[in-house]
Short mmCIF file of N, CA, C and O in Angstrom, two decimals:
data_model
loop_
_atom_site.label_atom_id
_atom_site.label_comp_id
_atom_site.label_asym_id
_atom_site.label_seq_id
_atom_site.Cartn_x
_atom_site.Cartn_y
_atom_site.Cartn_z
N MET Z 147 112.06 65.65 127.98
CA MET Z 147 111.21 65.74 126.73
C MET Z 147 112.28 66.18 125.68
O MET Z 147 112.00 65.60 124.42
N PRO Z 148 113.28 66.94 125.81
CA PRO Z 148 114.22 67.12 124.57
C PRO Z 148 114.86 65.76 124.10
O PRO Z 148 115.20 65.63 122.91
N GLU Z 149 115.03 64.76 125.11
CA GLU Z 149 115.84 63.52 124.77
C GLU Z 149 114.78 62.75 123.74
O GLU Z 149 115.30 62.21 122.78
N ARG Z 150 113.44 62.71 123.96
CA ARG Z 150 112.55 61.97 123.10
C ARG Z 150 112.63 62.64 121.85
O ARG Z 150 112.48 62.04 120.85
N THR Z 151 112.49 64.18 121.77
CA THR Z 151 112.54 64.84 120.38
C THR Z 151 113.92 64.29 119.66
O THR Z 151 113.75 63.98 118.27
N GLU Z 152 114.96 64.33 120.21
CA GLU Z 152 116.15 63.99 119.68
C GLU Z 152 116.18 62.46 118.97
O GLU Z 152 116.80 62.15 118.13
N LYS Z 153 115.55 61.75 119.76
CA LYS Z 153 115.47 60.41 119.51
C LYS Z 153 114.62 60.31 118.16
O LYS Z 153 114.86 59.50 117.34
N THR Z 154 113.42 60.78 118.13
CA THR Z 154 112.68 60.80 117.23
C THR Z 154 113.27 61.28 115.86
O THR Z 154 113.30 60.72 114.71
N LEU Z 155 113.90 62.42 116.00
CA LEU Z 155 114.55 63.10 114.90
C LEU Z 155 115.68 62.01 114.31
O LEU Z 155 115.91 61.90 113.11
N SER Z 156 116.36 61.22 115.27
CA SER Z 156 117.32 60.35 114.91
C SER Z 156 116.79 59.23 114.16
O SER Z 156 117.21 58.71 113.19
N GLU Z 157 115.58 58.56 114.63
CA GLU Z 157 114.88 57.65 114.04
C GLU Z 157 114.63 58.11 112.54
O GLU Z 157 114.63 57.29 111.50
N GLY Z 158 113.91 59.40 112.36
CA GLY Z 158 113.64 59.78 110.86
C GLY Z 158 114.87 60.01 110.03
O GLY Z 158 114.83 59.62 108.78
N GLU Z 159 115.99 60.33 110.67
CA GLU Z 159 117.29 60.31 109.75
C GLU Z 159 117.80 59.06 109.40
O GLU Z 159 118.27 58.91 108.49
N ASP Z 160 117.54 58.12 110.29
CA ASP Z 160 117.88 56.60 109.97
C ASP Z 160 117.12 56.18 108.95
O ASP Z 160 117.66 55.46 108.06
N LEU Z 161 115.77 56.41 109.03
CA LEU Z 161 114.79 56.07 107.91
C LEU Z 161 115.10 56.64 106.55
O LEU Z 161 115.16 56.04 105.50
N LEU Z 162 115.58 57.96 106.47
CA LEU Z 162 115.71 58.77 105.31
C LEU Z 162 117.14 57.98 104.84
O LEU Z 162 117.37 57.93 103.71
N THR Z 163 118.24 57.82 105.79
CA THR Z 163 119.62 57.13 105.26
C THR Z 163 119.15 55.90 104.52
O THR Z 163 119.55 55.47 103.60
N SER Z 164 118.42 55.07 105.28
CA SER Z 164 117.86 53.81 104.84
C SER Z 164 117.36 53.94 103.41
O SER Z 164 117.72 52.89 102.36
N GLY Z 165 116.34 54.80 103.34
CA GLY Z 165 115.64 54.92 101.81
C GLY Z 165 116.72 55.41 100.91
O GLY Z 165 116.76 54.89 99.78
N CYS Z 166 117.52 56.29 101.32
CA CYS Z 166 118.55 56.88 100.26
C CYS Z 166 119.59 55.63 99.94
O CYS Z 166 120.10 55.67 98.67
N LEU Z 167 120.06 54.88 100.97
CA LEU Z 167 120.83 53.70 100.48
C LEU Z 167 120.15 52.63 99.80
O LEU Z 167 120.94 52.17 98.87
N LEU Z 168 118.95 52.49 99.95
CA LEU Z 168 118.25 51.61 99.23
C LEU Z 168 118.29 52.01 97.67
O LEU Z 168 118.34 51.32 96.59
N LEU Z 169 117.94 53.21 97.35
CA LEU Z 169 117.61 53.75 95.94
C LEU Z 169 119.20 53.81 95.41
O LEU Z 169 119.05 53.35 94.30
N LEU Z 170 120.20 54.07 96.27
CA LEU Z 170 121.59 54.00 95.68
C LEU Z 170 121.93 52.51 95.06
O LEU Z 170 122.27 52.47 94.17
N VAL Z 171 121.60 51.55 95.93
CA VAL Z 171 122.06 50.20 95.68
C VAL Z 171 121.18 49.64 94.59
O VAL Z 171 121.57 49.04 93.70
N LEU Z 172 119.95 50.14 94.34
CA LEU Z 172 119.00 49.61 93.39
C LEU Z 172 119.36 50.29 91.92
O LEU Z 172 119.49 49.69 91.00
N VAL Z 173 119.75 51.55 91.93
CA VAL Z 173 120.44 52.31 91.00
C VAL Z 173 121.41 51.50 90.39
O VAL Z 173 121.81 51.45 89.19
N ALA Z 174 122.50 51.27 91.32
CA ALA Z 174 123.75 50.92 90.90
C ALA Z 174 123.50 49.50 90.28
O ALA Z 174 124.13 49.10 89.31
N ASP Z 175 122.61 48.65 91.03
CA ASP Z 175 122.45 47.20 90.36
C ASP Z 175 121.67 47.30 89.04
O ASP Z 175 122.01 46.75 88.06
N ALA Z 176 120.83 48.34 88.86
CA ALA Z 176 119.94 48.64 87.54
C ALA Z 176 121.25 48.90 86.50
O ALA Z 176 121.18 48.30 85.31
N ALA Z 177 122.36 49.73 86.73
CA ALA Z 177 123.29 50.30 85.95
C ALA Z 177 124.00 48.93 85.62
O ALA Z 177 124.40 48.67 84.45
N ALA Z 178 124.37 48.16 86.50
CA ALA Z 178 125.20 46.90 86.42
C ALA Z 178 124.54 45.96 85.28
O ALA Z 178 125.07 45.45 84.47
N VAL Z 179 123.15 45.93 85.53
CA VAL Z 179 122.47 44.97 84.68
C VAL Z 179 122.32 45.45 83.22
O VAL Z 179 122.60 44.94 82.31
N LEU Z 180 122.27 46.94 83.30
CA LEU Z 180 122.22 47.35 81.92
C LEU Z 180 123.49 47.33 81.03
O LEU Z 180 123.53 46.87 79.75
N VAL Z 181 124.52 47.41 81.78
CA VAL Z 181 125.99 47.27 81.11
C VAL Z 181 126.11 45.73 80.60
O VAL Z 181 126.52 45.57 79.62
N VAL Z 182 125.98 44.73 81.46
CA VAL Z 182 125.83 43.29 81.20
C VAL Z 182 124.94 43.09 79.92
O VAL Z 182 125.40 42.43 78.87
N SER Z 183 123.83 43.70 80.00
CA SER Z 183 122.81 43.32 78.96
C SER Z 183 123.30 44.09 77.48
O SER Z 183 123.15 43.25 76.43
N ILE Z 184 123.83 45.16 77.63
CA ILE Z 184 124.46 45.74 76.35
C ILE Z 184 125.49 44.79 75.83
O ILE Z 184 125.56 44.64 74.59
N VAL Z 185 126.49 44.68 76.63
CA VAL Z 185 127.57 43.57 76.16
C VAL Z 185 126.94 42.42 75.47
O VAL Z 185 127.42 42.06 74.53
N LEU Z 186 126.15 41.74 76.22
CA LEU Z 186 125.78 40.45 75.77
C LEU Z 186 124.96 40.69 74.32
O LEU Z 186 124.88 39.88 73.69
N VAL Z 187 124.09 41.62 74.21
CA VAL Z 187 123.43 42.16 72.82
C VAL Z 187 124.39 42.36 71.97
O VAL Z 187 124.40 42.03 70.82
N ALA Z 188 125.40 43.19 72.18
CA ALA Z 188 126.54 43.40 71.30
C ALA Z 188 127.13 42.10 70.80
O ALA Z 188 127.63 42.18 69.65
N ARG Z 189 127.48 41.27 71.75
CA ARG Z 189 128.20 39.95 71.28
C ARG Z 189 127.37 39.21 70.41
O ARG Z 189 127.70 38.63 69.46
N GLY Z 190 125.94 39.16 70.79
CA GLY Z 190 125.04 38.46 69.86
C GLY Z 190 125.04 39.04 68.58
O GLY Z 190 124.95 38.40 67.52
N TRP Z 191 124.88 40.22 68.19
CA TRP Z 191 124.95 40.80 66.98
C TRP Z 191 126.27 40.75 66.20
O TRP Z 191 126.29 40.44 65.13
N SER Z 192 127.38 40.74 66.94
CA SER Z 192 128.53 40.51 66.32
C SER Z 192 128.73 38.98 66.01
O SER Z 192 129.24 38.62 64.86
N ARG Z 193 128.18 37.98 66.71
CA ARG Z 193 128.21 36.61 66.26
C ARG Z 193 127.50 36.38 65.11
O ARG Z 193 127.78 35.34 64.27
N ARG Z 194 126.24 36.80 65.09
CA ARG Z 194 125.41 36.75 63.99
C ARG Z 194 126.26 37.12 62.76
O ARG Z 194 125.92 36.49 61.57
N GLY Z 195 126.78 38.36 62.71
CA GLY Z 195 127.44 38.70 61.16
C GLY Z 195 128.53 37.99 60.88
O GLY Z 195 128.76 37.81 59.57
N THR Z 196 129.30 37.23 61.81
CA THR Z 196 130.40 36.50 61.39
C THR Z 196 129.92 35.25 60.78
O THR Z 196 130.62 34.63 60.05
N ALA Z 197 128.95 34.69 61.25
CA ALA Z 197 128.51 33.24 60.83
C ALA Z 197 127.75 33.18 59.36
O ALA Z 197 127.48 31.93 58.79
N SER Z 198 127.37 34.13 58.80
CA SER Z 198 126.61 34.41 57.69
C SER Z 198 127.60 34.00 56.39
O SER Z 198 128.81 34.40 56.34
N GLY Z 199 127.21 33.20 55.56
CA GLY Z 199 127.93 32.82 54.29
C GLY Z 199 128.85 31.44 54.74
O GLY Z 199 129.54 31.13 53.76
N GLN Z 200 128.72 31.08 55.86
CA GLN Z 200 129.53 29.78 56.01
C GLN Z 200 128.64 28.55 56.37
O GLN Z 200 127.50 28.69 56.69
N THR Z 201 129.19 27.33 56.01
CA THR Z 201 128.33 26.26 56.11
C THR Z 201 128.64 25.61 57.46
O THR Z 201 129.61 25.84 57.88
N VAL Z 202 127.39 25.18 58.00
CA VAL Z 202 127.65 24.55 59.26
C VAL Z 202 128.14 23.07 59.25
O VAL Z 202 127.46 22.22 58.75
N THR Z 203 129.33 22.89 59.67
CA THR Z 203 129.84 21.39 59.72
C THR Z 203 129.75 20.65 61.04
O THR Z 203 129.85 19.42 61.15
N SER Z 204 129.60 21.68 62.10
CA SER Z 204 129.60 21.07 63.39
C SER Z 204 128.81 22.15 64.29
O SER Z 204 128.60 23.15 63.91
N ALA Z 205 128.64 21.55 65.48
CA ALA Z 205 127.97 22.38 66.52
C ALA Z 205 128.85 23.44 66.82
O ALA Z 205 129.96 23.35 67.16
N PRO Z 206 128.23 24.61 67.09
CA PRO Z 206 128.93 25.84 67.36
C PRO Z 206 129.50 25.75 68.87
O PRO Z 206 129.00 24.94 69.50
N PRO Z 207 130.58 26.44 68.90
CA PRO Z 207 131.22 26.31 70.54
C PRO Z 207 130.04 26.75 71.47
O PRO Z 207 129.42 27.86 71.15
N VAL Z 208 130.38 26.39 72.49
CA VAL Z 208 129.51 26.83 73.73
C VAL Z 208 129.95 28.41 74.11
O VAL Z 208 131.02 28.67 74.21
N ASP Z 209 128.72 29.22 74.28
CA ASP Z 209 128.96 30.70 74.62
C ASP Z 209 128.80 30.75 76.08
O ASP Z 209 127.70 30.77 76.49
N TRP Z 210 130.01 31.03 76.82
CA TRP Z 210 129.92 31.18 78.18
C TRP Z 210 129.68 32.49 78.70
O TRP Z 210 129.51 32.88 79.77
N ALA Z 211 129.57 33.60 77.66
CA ALA Z 211 129.32 34.99 78.25
C ALA Z 211 128.27 35.10 79.04
O ALA Z 211 128.35 35.90 79.86
N PRO Z 212 127.05 34.75 78.64
CA PRO Z 212 125.93 35.05 79.49
C PRO Z 212 126.10 34.37 80.77
O PRO Z 212 125.56 35.04 81.95
N VAL Z 213 126.58 33.22 81.02
CA VAL Z 213 126.66 32.74 82.15
C VAL Z 213 127.83 33.17 83.09
O VAL Z 213 127.51 33.64 84.32
N LEU Z 214 128.89 33.84 82.51
CA LEU Z 214 129.85 34.49 83.16
C LEU Z 214 129.21 36.00 83.57
O LEU Z 214 129.57 36.35 84.67
N GLY Z 215 128.64 36.72 82.70
CA GLY Z 215 128.05 37.93 82.98
C GLY Z 215 127.11 37.89 84.09
O GLY Z 215 127.11 38.65 85.03
N PHE Z 216 126.17 37.22 84.06
CA PHE Z 216 125.14 37.04 85.00
C PHE Z 216 125.52 36.39 86.28
O PHE Z 216 125.09 36.72 87.31
N GLY Z 217 126.61 35.56 85.93
CA GLY Z 217 127.17 34.88 87.33
C GLY Z 217 127.97 36.03 88.10
O GLY Z 217 127.85 36.10 89.45
N ALA Z 218 128.54 37.02 87.49
CA ALA Z 218 129.29 38.10 88.06
C ALA Z 218 128.38 38.99 88.82
O ALA Z 218 128.45 39.44 89.94
N LEU Z 219 127.11 39.31 88.14
CA LEU Z 219 126.00 40.07 88.57
C LEU Z 219 125.61 39.43 89.91
O LEU Z 219 125.36 39.97 90.82
N THR Z 220 125.27 38.17 89.91
CA THR Z 220 124.84 37.46 91.05
C THR Z 220 125.92 37.55 92.17
O THR Z 220 125.32 37.51 93.38
N LEU Z 221 127.11 37.28 91.97
CA LEU Z 221 127.96 37.48 93.03
C LEU Z 221 127.94 38.75 93.58
O LEU Z 221 128.05 39.09 94.88
N VAL Z 222 127.95 39.84 92.95
CA VAL Z 222 128.06 41.26 93.31
C VAL Z 222 126.74 41.41 94.23
O VAL Z 222 127.00 41.89 95.25
N ALA Z 223 125.63 40.86 93.68
CA ALA Z 223 124.35 41.05 94.46
C ALA Z 223 124.41 40.42 95.80
O ALA Z 223 123.91 40.75 97.00
N ALA Z 224 125.09 39.09 95.84
CA ALA Z 224 125.31 38.31 97.02
C ALA Z 224 126.04 39.10 98.14
O ALA Z 224 125.67 39.12 99.15
N VAL Z 225 127.13 39.57 97.48
CA VAL Z 225 128.18 40.15 98.39
C VAL Z 225 127.45 41.69 99.04
O VAL Z 225 127.66 41.83 100.26
N THR Z 226 126.74 42.39 98.18
CA THR Z 226 126.21 43.39 98.74
C THR Z 226 125.21 43.18 99.66
O THR Z 226 125.02 43.66 100.85
N ALA Z 227 124.41 42.08 99.50
CA ALA Z 227 123.26 41.67 100.50
C ALA Z 227 124.01 41.08 101.90
O ALA Z 227 123.24 41.69 102.67
N VAL Z 228 125.06 40.49 101.59
CA VAL Z 228 125.61 40.09 103.11
C VAL Z 228 126.13 41.41 103.75
O VAL Z 228 126.07 41.60 105.03
N LEU Z 229 126.71 42.27 103.04
CA LEU Z 229 127.25 43.61 103.64
C LEU Z 229 126.12 44.23 104.32
O LEU Z 229 126.26 44.69 105.35
N LEU Z 230 125.23 44.62 103.56
CA LEU Z 230 124.16 45.31 103.92
C LEU Z 230 123.43 44.78 105.21
O LEU Z 230 123.02 45.53 106.08
N LEU Z 231 123.22 43.18 105.23
CA LEU Z 231 122.78 42.55 106.54
C LEU Z 231 123.62 42.65 107.57
O LEU Z 231 123.11 42.84 108.58
N ARG Z 232 124.98 42.42 107.35
CA ARG Z 232 125.86 42.59 108.38
C ARG Z 232 125.99 44.20 108.97
O ARG Z 232 126.18 43.93 110.29
N ILE Z 233 125.70 45.05 108.44
CA ILE Z 233 125.70 46.36 108.90
C ILE Z 233 124.43 46.83 109.43
O ILE Z 233 124.21 48.04 110.08
N GLY Z 234 123.37 46.18 109.33
CA GLY Z 234 122.08 46.48 109.98
C GLY Z 234 121.05 46.75 109.33
O GLY Z 234 119.95 47.25 109.81
N HIS Z 235 120.98 46.94 107.83
CA HIS Z 235 120.10 47.40 107.22
C HIS Z 235 119.24 46.30 106.52
O HIS Z 235 119.47 45.51 105.48
N GLN Z 236 118.41 45.81 107.44
CA GLN Z 236 117.50 44.62 107.15
C GLN Z 236 116.70 44.43 105.66
O GLN Z 236 116.71 43.52 105.18
N ILE Z 237 115.94 45.69 105.73
CA ILE Z 237 115.13 45.77 104.65
C ILE Z 237 115.84 45.81 103.16
O ILE Z 237 115.54 45.22 102.32
N ILE Z 238 116.78 46.77 103.18
CA ILE Z 238 117.63 46.77 101.87
C ILE Z 238 118.44 45.46 101.70
O ILE Z 238 118.40 45.03 100.58
N GLY Z 239 118.81 44.73 102.88
CA GLY Z 239 119.59 43.46 102.73
C GLY Z 239 118.61 42.50 102.03
O GLY Z 239 118.95 41.79 101.29
N THR Z 240 117.34 42.50 102.58
CA THR Z 240 116.39 41.58 102.08
C THR Z 240 116.04 41.75 100.75
O THR Z 240 115.86 40.87 99.71
N VAL Z 241 115.83 43.08 100.23
CA VAL Z 241 115.89 43.42 98.73
C VAL Z 241 116.89 42.86 97.86
O VAL Z 241 116.75 42.27 96.68
N GLN Z 242 118.10 43.05 98.54
CA GLN Z 242 119.33 42.50 97.80
C GLN Z 242 119.37 40.91 97.62
O GLN Z 242 119.78 40.29 96.66
N VAL Z 243 119.03 40.11 98.65
CA VAL Z 243 118.67 38.83 98.75
C VAL Z 243 117.78 38.33 97.67
O VAL Z 243 118.00 37.23 96.97
N THR Z 244 116.72 39.06 97.62
CA THR Z 244 115.67 38.63 96.62
C THR Z 244 116.16 38.90 95.18
O THR Z 244 116.18 37.91 94.31
N LEU Z 245 116.97 40.06 94.91
CA LEU Z 245 117.45 39.98 93.68
C LEU Z 245 118.62 39.13 93.32
O LEU Z 245 118.88 38.62 92.22
N PHE Z 246 119.50 38.69 94.48
CA PHE Z 246 120.57 37.67 94.15
C PHE Z 246 119.73 36.44 93.84
O PHE Z 246 120.12 35.63 93.05
N LEU Z 247 118.61 36.13 94.36
CA LEU Z 247 117.88 34.74 94.09
C LEU Z 247 117.38 34.75 92.67
O LEU Z 247 117.38 33.63 91.93
N LEU Z 248 116.97 35.89 92.47
CA LEU Z 248 116.15 36.08 90.84
C LEU Z 248 117.32 35.87 89.79
O LEU Z 248 117.28 35.19 88.88
N LEU Z 249 118.69 36.55 90.32
CA LEU Z 249 119.70 36.34 89.23
C LEU Z 249 120.40 35.19 89.18
O LEU Z 249 120.71 34.78 88.22
N ALA Z 250 120.24 34.57 90.47
CA ALA Z 250 120.82 33.16 90.41
C ALA Z 250 119.91 32.14 89.66
O ALA Z 250 120.50 31.28 89.01
N ALA Z 251 118.75 32.23 89.64
CA ALA Z 251 117.80 31.48 89.00
C ALA Z 251 118.06 31.72 87.57
O ALA Z 251 118.07 30.79 86.76
N TYR Z 252 117.99 32.91 86.94
CA TYR Z 252 118.41 33.31 85.65
C TYR Z 252 119.64 32.83 85.16
O TYR Z 252 119.70 32.21 84.17
N THR Z 253 120.89 32.81 86.12
CA THR Z 253 122.09 32.36 85.61
C THR Z 253 122.07 30.89 85.50
O THR Z 253 122.58 30.35 84.42
N LEU Z 254 121.38 30.25 86.24
CA LEU Z 254 121.27 28.74 86.22
C LEU Z 254 120.49 28.34 85.01
O LEU Z 254 120.87 27.38 84.46
N GLY Z 255 119.47 29.10 84.53
CA GLY Z 255 118.68 28.86 83.61
C GLY Z 255 119.40 29.24 82.17
O GLY Z 255 119.10 28.49 81.07
N SER Z 256 120.33 29.97 82.12
CA SER Z 256 121.17 30.20 80.97
C SER Z 256 122.29 29.26 80.88
O SER Z 256 123.20 29.35 79.97
N TRP Z 257 122.54 28.50 81.82
CA TRP Z 257 123.63 27.58 81.92
C TRP Z 257 123.60 26.46 80.56
O TRP Z 257 122.54 25.97 80.37
N PRO Z 258 124.64 26.34 79.77
CA PRO Z 258 124.49 25.66 78.86
C PRO Z 258 124.47 24.14 78.92
O PRO Z 258 124.88 23.55 79.68
#
């Protein structure tokens, strides 16, 4: 009987560890998305201010910042998903794969 109690306690601790790890990974991903969004918004505001008062003679240069920023986020989400799946956290890894797919779709949509 004591073995069964220890096993149940171990499964409960594993569930708690998985939940905390999921929360930590999602908070880290949200913070990374927030940083990239702030950088892209600041770049947009600065570009808008420099173009005023000038006449447009040709097409503006291609801005690769959104593609590179969200591409980096996509790469981080993919690496994190692979690592989580490799260490055995299937649910958290699946959430990361879903986030990776959403970011990949958005990155490809922002491709100039």
